[in-house]
mmCIF file of C-alpha atoms in Angstrom:
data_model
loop_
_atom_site.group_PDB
_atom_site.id
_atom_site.type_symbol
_atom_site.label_atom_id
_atom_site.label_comp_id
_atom_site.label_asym_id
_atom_site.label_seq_id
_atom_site.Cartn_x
_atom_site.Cartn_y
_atom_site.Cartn_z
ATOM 1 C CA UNK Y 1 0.000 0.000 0.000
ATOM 2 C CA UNK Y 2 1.323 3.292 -0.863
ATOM 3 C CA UNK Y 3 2.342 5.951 1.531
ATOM 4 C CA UNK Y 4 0.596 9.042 1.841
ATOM 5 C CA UNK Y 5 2.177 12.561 1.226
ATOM 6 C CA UNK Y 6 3.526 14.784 4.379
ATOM 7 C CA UNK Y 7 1.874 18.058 4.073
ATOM 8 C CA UNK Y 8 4.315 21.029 5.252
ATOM 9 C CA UNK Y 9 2.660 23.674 6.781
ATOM 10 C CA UNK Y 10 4.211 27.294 5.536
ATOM 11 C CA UNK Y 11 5.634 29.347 8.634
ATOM 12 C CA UNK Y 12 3.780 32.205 9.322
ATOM 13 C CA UNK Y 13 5.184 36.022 8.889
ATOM 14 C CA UNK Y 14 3.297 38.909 9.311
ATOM 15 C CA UNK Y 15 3.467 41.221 7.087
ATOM 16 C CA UNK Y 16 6.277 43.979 7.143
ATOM 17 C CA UNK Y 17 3.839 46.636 7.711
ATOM 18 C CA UNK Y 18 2.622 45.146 10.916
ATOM 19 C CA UNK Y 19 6.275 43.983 12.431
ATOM 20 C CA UNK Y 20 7.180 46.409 14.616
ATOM 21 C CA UNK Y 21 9.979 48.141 14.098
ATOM 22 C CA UNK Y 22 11.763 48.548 17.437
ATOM 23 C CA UNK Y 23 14.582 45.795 18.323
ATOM 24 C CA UNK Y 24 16.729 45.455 20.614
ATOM 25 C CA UNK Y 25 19.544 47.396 19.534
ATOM 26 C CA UNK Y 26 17.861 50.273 19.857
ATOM 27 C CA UNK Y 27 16.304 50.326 23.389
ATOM 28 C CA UNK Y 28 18.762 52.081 25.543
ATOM 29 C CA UNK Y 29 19.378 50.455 29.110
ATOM 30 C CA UNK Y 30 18.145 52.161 32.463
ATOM 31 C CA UNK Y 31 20.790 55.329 33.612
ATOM 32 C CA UNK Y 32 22.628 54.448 36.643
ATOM 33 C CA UNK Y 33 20.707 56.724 39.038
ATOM 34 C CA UNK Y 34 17.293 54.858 38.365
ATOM 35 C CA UNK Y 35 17.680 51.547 40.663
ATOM 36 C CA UNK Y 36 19.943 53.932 43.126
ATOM 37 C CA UNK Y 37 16.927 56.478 43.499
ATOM 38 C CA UNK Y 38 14.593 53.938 43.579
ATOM 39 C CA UNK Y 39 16.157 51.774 46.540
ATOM 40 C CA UNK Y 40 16.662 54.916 48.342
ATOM 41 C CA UNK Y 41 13.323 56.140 48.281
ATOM 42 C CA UNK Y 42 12.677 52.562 49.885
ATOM 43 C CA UNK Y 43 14.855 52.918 52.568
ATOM 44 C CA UNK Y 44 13.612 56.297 53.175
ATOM 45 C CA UNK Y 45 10.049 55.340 53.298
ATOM 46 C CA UNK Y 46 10.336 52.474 55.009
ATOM 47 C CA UNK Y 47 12.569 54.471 57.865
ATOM 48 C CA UNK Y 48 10.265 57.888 57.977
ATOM 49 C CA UNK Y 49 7.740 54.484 59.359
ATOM 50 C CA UNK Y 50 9.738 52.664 61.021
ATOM 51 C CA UNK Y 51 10.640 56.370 63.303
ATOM 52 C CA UNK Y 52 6.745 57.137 62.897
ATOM 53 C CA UNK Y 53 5.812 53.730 64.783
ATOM 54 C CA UNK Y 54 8.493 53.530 67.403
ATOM 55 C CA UNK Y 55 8.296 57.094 68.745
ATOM 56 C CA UNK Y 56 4.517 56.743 69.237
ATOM 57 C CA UNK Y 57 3.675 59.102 66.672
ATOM 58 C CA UNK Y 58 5.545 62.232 68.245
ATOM 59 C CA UNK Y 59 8.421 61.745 64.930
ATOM 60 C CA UNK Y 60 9.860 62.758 62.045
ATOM 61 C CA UNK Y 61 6.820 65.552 62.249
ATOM 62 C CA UNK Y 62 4.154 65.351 65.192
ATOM 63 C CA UNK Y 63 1.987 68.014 63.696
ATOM 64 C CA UNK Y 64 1.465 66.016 60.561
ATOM 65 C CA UNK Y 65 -0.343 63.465 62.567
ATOM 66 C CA UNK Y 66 -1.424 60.549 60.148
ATOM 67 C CA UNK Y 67 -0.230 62.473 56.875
ATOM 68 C CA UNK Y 68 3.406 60.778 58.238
ATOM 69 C CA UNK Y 69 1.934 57.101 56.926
ATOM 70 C CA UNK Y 70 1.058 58.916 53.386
ATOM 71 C CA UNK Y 71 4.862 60.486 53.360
ATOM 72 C CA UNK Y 72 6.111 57.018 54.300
ATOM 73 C CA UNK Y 73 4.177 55.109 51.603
ATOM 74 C CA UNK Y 74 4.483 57.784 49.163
ATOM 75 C CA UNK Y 75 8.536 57.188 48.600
ATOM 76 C CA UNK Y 76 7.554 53.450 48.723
ATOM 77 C CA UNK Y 77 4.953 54.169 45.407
ATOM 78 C CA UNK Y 78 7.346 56.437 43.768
ATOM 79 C CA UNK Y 79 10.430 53.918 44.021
ATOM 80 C CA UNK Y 80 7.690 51.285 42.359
ATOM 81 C CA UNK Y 81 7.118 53.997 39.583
ATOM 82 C CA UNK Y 82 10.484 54.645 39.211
ATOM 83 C CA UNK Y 83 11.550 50.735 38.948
ATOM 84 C CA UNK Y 84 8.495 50.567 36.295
ATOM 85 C CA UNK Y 85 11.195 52.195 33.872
ATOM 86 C CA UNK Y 86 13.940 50.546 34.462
ATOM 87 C CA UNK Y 87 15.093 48.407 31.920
#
């Protein structure tokens, strides 16, 4: 009994109007300041806390009352935005 045929399927390409034309090569990496900036601001926000909690609210600034949390985890969502860029 004869054998049947092997069909090949083509390999898809898109079109070269679609492909986008970014590569690699041409993406620049991060600057050197972005991941230092960005762990600082950790560190900073995680300290301005750390002093909120353990001196019973009376530091870094007792007249801010609880706008001291929102200073805290406002470095800590700026160092995330910050890392978002970072290649």
């Amino acid at each position: 009994m004869p054998k049947s045929q092997v069909r090949k399927k083509k390999v898809y390409t898109p079109p070269t109007d679609i492909r986008p034309a970014a590569n690699a090569a041409s993406r620049k990496p991060s600057p050197v300041w972005l991941p230092i900036s960005a762990v600082s601001l950790i560190v900073f926000g995680i300290g301005w806390l750390v002093v909120y909690y353990l001196s019973e609210q009376q530091y870094p600034v007792a007249a801010w009352g609880y706008w001291n949390l929102a200073v805290g985890f406002g470095c800590m969502v700026a160092s995330l935005a910050i890392l978002a860029r970072w290649r």
